[in-house]
GROMACS .gro file of N, CA, C and O in nm:
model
  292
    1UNK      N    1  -0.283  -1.898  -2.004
    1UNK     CA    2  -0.243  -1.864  -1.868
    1UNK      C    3  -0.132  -1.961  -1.826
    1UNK      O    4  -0.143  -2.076  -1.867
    2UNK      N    5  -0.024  -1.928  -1.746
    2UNK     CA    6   0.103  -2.003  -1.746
    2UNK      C    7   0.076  -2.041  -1.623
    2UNK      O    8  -0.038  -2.010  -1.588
    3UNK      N    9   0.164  -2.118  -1.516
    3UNK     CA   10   0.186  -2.127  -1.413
    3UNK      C   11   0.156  -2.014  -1.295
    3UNK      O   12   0.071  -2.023  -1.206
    4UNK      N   13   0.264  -1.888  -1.319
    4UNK     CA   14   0.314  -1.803  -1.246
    4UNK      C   15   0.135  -1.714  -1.252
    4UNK      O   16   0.095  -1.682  -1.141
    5UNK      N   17   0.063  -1.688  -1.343
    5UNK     CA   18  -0.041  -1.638  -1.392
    5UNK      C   19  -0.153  -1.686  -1.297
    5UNK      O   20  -0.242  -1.612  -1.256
    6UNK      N   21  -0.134  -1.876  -1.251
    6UNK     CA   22  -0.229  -1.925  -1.204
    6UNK      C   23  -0.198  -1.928  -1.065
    6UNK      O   24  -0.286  -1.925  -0.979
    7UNK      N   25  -0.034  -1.936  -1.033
    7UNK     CA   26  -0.015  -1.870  -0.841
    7UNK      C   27  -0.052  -1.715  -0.858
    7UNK      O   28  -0.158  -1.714  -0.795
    8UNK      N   29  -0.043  -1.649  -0.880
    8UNK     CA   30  -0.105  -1.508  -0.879
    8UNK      C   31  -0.226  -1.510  -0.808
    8UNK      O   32  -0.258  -1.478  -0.694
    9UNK      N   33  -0.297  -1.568  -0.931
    9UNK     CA   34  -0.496  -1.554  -0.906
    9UNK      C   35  -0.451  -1.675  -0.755
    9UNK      O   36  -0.424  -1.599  -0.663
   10UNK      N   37  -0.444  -1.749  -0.731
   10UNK     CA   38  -0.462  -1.836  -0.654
   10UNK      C   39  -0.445  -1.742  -0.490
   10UNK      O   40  -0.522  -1.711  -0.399
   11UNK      N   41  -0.343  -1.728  -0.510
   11UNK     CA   42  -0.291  -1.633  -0.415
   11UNK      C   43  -0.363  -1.488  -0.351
   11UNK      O   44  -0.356  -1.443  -0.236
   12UNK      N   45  -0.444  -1.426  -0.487
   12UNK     CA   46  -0.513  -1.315  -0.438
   12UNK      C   47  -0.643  -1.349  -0.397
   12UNK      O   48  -0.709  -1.285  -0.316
   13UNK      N   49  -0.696  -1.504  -0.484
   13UNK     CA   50  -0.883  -1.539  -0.417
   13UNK      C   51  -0.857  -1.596  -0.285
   13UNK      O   52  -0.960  -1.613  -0.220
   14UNK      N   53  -0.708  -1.642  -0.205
   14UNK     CA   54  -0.697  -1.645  -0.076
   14UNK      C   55  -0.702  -1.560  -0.024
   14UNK      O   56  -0.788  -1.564   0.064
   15UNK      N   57  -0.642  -1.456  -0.030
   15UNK     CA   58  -0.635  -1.313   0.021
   15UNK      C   59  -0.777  -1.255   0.022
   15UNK      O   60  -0.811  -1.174   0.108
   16UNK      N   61  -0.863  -1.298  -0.079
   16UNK     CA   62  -0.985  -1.209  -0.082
   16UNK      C   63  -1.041  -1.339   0.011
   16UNK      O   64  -0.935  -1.384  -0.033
   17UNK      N   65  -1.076  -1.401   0.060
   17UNK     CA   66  -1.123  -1.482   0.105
   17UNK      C   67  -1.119  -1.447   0.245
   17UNK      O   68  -1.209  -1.409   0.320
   18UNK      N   69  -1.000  -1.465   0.263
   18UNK     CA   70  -0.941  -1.409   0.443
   18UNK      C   71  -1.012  -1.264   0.454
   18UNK      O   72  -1.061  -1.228   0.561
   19UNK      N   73  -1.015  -1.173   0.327
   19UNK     CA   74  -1.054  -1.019   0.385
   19UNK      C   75  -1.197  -1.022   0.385
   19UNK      O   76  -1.253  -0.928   0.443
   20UNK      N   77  -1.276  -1.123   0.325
   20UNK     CA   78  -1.422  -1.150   0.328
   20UNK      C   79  -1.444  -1.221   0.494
   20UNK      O   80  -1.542  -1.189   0.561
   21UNK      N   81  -1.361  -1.296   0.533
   21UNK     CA   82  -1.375  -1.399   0.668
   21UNK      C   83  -1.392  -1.275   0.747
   21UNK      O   84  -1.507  -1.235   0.769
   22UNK      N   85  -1.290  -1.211   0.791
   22UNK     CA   86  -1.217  -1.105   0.840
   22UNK      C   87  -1.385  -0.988   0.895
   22UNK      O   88  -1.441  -0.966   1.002
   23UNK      N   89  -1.407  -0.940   0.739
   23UNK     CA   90  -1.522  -0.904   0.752
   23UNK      C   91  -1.676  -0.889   0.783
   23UNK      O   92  -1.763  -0.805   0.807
   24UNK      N   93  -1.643  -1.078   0.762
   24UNK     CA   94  -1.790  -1.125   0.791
   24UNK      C   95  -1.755  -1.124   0.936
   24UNK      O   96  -1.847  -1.082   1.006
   25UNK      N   97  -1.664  -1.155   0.990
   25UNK     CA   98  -1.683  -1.191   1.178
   25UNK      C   99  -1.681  -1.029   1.222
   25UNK      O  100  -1.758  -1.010   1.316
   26UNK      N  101  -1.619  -0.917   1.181
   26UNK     CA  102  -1.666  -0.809   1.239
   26UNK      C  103  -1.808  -0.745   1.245
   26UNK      O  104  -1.855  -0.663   1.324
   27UNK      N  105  -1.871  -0.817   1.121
   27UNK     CA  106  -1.994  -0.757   1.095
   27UNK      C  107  -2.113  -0.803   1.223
   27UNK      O  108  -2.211  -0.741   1.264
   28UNK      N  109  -2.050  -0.954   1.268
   28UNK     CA  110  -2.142  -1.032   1.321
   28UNK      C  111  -2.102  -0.961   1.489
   28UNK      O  112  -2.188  -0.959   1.578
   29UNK      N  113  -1.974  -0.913   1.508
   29UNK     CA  114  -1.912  -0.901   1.638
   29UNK      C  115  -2.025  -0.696   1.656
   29UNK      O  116  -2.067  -0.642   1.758
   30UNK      N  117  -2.030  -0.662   1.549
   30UNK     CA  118  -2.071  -0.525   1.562
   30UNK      C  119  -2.201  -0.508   1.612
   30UNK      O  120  -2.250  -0.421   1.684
   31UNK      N  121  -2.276  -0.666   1.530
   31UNK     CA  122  -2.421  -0.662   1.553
   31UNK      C  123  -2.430  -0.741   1.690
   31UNK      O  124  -2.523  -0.736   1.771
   32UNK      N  125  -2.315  -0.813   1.699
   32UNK     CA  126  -2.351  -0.887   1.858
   32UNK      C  127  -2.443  -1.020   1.784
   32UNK      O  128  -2.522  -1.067   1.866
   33UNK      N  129  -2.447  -1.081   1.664
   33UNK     CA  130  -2.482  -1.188   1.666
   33UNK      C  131  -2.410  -1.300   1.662
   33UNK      O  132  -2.441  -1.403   1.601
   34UNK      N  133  -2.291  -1.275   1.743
   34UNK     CA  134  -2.190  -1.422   1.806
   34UNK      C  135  -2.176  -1.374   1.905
   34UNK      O  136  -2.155  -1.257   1.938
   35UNK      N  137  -2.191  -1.498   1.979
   35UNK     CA  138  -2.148  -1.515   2.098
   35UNK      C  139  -1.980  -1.518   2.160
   35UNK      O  140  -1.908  -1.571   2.075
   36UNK      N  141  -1.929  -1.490   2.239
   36UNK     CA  142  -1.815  -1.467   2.283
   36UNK      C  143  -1.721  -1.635   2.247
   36UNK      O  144  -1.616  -1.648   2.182
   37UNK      N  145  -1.816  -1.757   2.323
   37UNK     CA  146  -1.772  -1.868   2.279
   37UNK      C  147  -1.755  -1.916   2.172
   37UNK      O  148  -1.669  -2.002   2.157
   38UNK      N  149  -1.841  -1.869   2.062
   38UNK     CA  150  -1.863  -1.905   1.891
   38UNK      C  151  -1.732  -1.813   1.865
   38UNK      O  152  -1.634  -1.878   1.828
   39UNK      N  153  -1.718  -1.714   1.874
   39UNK     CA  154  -1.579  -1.632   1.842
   39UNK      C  155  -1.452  -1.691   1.873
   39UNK      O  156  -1.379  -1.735   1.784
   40UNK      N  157  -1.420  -1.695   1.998
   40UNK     CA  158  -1.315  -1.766   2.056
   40UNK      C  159  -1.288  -1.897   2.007
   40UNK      O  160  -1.166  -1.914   1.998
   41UNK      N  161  -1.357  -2.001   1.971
   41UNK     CA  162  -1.384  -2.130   1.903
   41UNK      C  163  -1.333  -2.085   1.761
   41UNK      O  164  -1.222  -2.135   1.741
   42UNK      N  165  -1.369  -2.019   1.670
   42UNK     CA  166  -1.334  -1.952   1.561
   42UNK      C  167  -1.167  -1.933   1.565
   42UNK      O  168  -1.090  -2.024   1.532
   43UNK      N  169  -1.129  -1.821   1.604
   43UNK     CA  170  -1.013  -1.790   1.654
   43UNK      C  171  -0.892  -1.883   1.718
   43UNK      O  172  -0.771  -1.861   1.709
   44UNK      N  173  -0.965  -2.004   1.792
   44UNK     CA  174  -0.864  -2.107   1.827
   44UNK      C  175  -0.842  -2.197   1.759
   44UNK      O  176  -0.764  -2.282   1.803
   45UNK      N  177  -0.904  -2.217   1.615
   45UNK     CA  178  -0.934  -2.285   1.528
   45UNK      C  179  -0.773  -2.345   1.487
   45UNK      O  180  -0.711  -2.251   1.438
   46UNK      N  181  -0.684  -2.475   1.493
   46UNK     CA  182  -0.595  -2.480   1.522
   46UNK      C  183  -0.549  -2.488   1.363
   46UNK      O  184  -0.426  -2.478   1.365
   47UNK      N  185  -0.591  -2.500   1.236
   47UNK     CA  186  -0.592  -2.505   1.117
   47UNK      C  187  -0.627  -2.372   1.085
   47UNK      O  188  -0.729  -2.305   1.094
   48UNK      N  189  -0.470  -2.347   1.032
   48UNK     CA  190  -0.435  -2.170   0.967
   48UNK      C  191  -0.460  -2.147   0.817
   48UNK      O  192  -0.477  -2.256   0.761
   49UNK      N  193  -0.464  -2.096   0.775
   49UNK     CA  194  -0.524  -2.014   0.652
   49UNK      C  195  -0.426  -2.085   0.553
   49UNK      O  196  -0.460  -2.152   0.456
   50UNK      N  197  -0.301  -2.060   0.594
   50UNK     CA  198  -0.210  -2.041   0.482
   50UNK      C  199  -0.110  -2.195   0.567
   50UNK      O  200  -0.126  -2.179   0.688
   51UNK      N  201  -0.054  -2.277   0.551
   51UNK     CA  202   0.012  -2.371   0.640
   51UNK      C  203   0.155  -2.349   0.605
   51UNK      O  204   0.199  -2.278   0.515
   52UNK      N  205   0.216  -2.417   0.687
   52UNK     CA  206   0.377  -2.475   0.650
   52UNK      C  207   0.413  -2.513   0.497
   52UNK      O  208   0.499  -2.455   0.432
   53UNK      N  209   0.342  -2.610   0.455
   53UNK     CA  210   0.354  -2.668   0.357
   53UNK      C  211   0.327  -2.584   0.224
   53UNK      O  212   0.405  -2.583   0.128
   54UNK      N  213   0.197  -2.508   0.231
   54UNK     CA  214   0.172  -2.398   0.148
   54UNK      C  215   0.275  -2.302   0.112
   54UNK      O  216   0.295  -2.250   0.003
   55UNK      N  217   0.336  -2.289   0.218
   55UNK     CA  218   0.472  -2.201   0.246
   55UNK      C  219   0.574  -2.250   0.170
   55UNK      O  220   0.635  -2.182   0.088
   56UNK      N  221   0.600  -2.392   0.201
   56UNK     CA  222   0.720  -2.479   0.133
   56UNK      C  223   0.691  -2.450  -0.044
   56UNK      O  224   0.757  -2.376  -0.118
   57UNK      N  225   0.550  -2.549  -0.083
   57UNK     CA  226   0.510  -2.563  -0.205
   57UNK      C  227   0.550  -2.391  -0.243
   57UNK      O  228   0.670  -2.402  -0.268
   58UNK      N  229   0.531  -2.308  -0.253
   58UNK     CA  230   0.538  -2.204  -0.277
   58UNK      C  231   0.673  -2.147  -0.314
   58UNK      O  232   0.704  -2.123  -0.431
   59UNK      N  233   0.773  -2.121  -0.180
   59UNK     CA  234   0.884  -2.163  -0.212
   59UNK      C  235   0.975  -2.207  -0.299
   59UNK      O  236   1.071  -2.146  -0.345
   60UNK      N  237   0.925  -2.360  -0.327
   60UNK     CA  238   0.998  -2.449  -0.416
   60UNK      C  239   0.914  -2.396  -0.553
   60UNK      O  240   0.997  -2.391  -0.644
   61UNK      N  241   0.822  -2.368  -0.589
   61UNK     CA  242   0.770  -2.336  -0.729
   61UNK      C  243   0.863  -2.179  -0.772
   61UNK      O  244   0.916  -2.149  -0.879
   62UNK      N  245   0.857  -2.102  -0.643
   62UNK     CA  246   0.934  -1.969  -0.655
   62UNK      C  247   1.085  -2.005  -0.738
   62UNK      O  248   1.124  -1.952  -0.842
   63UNK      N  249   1.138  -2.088  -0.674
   63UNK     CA  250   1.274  -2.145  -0.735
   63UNK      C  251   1.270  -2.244  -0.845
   63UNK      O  252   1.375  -2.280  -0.899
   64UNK      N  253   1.168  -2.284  -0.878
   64UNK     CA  254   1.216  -2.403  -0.991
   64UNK      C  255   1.205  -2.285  -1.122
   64UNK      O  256   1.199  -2.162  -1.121
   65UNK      N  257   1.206  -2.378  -1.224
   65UNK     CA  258   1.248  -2.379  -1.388
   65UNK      C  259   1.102  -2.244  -1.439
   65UNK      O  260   1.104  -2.148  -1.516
   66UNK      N  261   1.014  -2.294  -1.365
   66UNK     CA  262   0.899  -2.276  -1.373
   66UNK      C  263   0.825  -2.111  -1.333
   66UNK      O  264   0.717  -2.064  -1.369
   67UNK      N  265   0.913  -2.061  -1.262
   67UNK     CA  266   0.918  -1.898  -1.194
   67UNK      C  267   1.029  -1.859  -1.196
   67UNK      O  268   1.092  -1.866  -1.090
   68UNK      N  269   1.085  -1.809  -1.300
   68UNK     CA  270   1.215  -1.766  -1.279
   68UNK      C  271   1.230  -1.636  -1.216
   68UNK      O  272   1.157  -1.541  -1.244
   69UNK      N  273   1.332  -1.632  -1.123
   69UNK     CA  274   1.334  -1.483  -1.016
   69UNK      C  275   1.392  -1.421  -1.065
   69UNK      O  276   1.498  -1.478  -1.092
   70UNK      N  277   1.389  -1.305  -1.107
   70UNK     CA  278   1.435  -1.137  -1.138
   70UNK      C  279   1.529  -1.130  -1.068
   70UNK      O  280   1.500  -1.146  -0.949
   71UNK      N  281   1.689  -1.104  -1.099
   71UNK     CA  282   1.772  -1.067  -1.046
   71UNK      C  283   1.773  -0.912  -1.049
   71UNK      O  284   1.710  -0.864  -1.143
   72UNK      N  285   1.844  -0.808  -0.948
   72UNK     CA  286   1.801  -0.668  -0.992
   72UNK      C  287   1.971  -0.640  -0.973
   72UNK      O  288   2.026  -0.728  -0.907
   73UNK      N  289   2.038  -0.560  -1.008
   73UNK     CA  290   2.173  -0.518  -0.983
   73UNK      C  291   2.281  -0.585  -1.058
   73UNK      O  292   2.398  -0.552  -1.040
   0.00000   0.00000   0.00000
């Protein structure tokens, strides 16, 4: 497994992660076992999923030696 192989998987068990979060708080919002404040607390949670830096690191791996980008045309 190379680099590009291991941002892939990395990238989609975040994604499945968020669509599991996602899911679990509707399940709890359907049954009414959170409270309006436990939700909102959740939601204001000031630490995002994915950050700045995640963004950057990402980025810069997109461009190095290491992921080379597909030119098309």
């Amino acid at each position: 497994m190379d680099n590009k192989d291991r941002l892939i998987l990395a990238l989609a068990a975040l994604l499945r992660a968020e669509r599991e979060t996602r899911g679990a708080l509707m399940d709890a919002l359907e049954e009414e076992s959170i409270s309006r404040e436990t939700l909102l607390a959740i939601l204001s949670d000031p630490i995002p999923i994915v950050t700045q830096e995640d963004i950057e690191f990402a980025e810069r791996f997109a461009l190095s030696k290491h992921l080379p980008l597909e030119r098309n045309g």
